[in-house]
Phi, psi and omega in degrees: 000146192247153186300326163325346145288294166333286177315350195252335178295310196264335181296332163333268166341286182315313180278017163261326193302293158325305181287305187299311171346284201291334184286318186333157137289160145251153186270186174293351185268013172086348210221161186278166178287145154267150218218136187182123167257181212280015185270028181243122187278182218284315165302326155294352200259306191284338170299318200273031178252322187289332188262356156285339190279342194267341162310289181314327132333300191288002192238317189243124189263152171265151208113347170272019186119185186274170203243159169220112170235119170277061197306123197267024163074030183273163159302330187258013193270320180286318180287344168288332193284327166266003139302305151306334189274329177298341185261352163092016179296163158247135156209153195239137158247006151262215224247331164323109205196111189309082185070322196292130145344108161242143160291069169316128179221137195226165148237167194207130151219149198204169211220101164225123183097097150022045185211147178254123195264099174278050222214122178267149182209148166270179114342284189274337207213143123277096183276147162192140157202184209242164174210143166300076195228144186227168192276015154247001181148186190219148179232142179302142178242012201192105163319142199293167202233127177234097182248120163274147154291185164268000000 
């Protein structure tokens, strides 16, 4: 693909991206709800959980608390969850956590242009990138995109 192509594709993205941002609920945690549907098969779901959860490392490490996920019964809401647990996160899904920091954590996939819409979000960080996804798995289509909050 020539980059003159490449620029008009990821601003697509960016401004699509931008609008489901804005569109999301928030939950009682400050964070939108997660959502992800169920047509994305179990290998694309565990591919793009394992390479956001390994972002997600690089920003929140595990040991810094419990991770709090409200999973939406999807395929990629259970492959995130055991990706975390494979990256050593402790997660909980209420409110509950023997004293320890919780991490509220939310996700969002949405599907737009034949590319899969990624973003996990904290209190503090947004993690989002695009993905390539086939009924054998997903590959990034988009550099990742990293917003901290204050």
């Amino acid at each position: 693909m020539r980059a003159g192509h490449l620029v008009p594709r990821l601003l697509a993205i960016a401004i699509v991206a931008a609008l489901l941002a804005g569109c999301q609920t928030l939950g009682s945690d400050g964070l939108v709800t997660s959502s992800a549907p169920p047509e994305i098969s179990g290998p694309a779901a565990s591919a793009i959980a394992g390479d956001m959860v390994s972002r997600l490392a690089e920003h929140v490490g595990p040991g810094t608390g419990t991770i709090l996920l409200k999973p939406d019964g999807s395929p990629f809401g259970a492959a995130l969850e055991a990706s975390l647990k494979a990256w050593g996160y402790a997660v909980v899904s209420d409110q509950k956590s023997d004293g320890e920091k919780l991490i509220p954590l939310a996700y969002v996939i949405d599907s737009y242009d034949g590319q899969v819409l990624a973003r996990l979000s904290t209190g503090s960080l947004d993690l989002g990138r695009a993905y390539t996804a086939t009924s054998a798995g997903a590959t990034p289509a988009s550099p990742l995109s990293v917003m901290q909050h204050g």
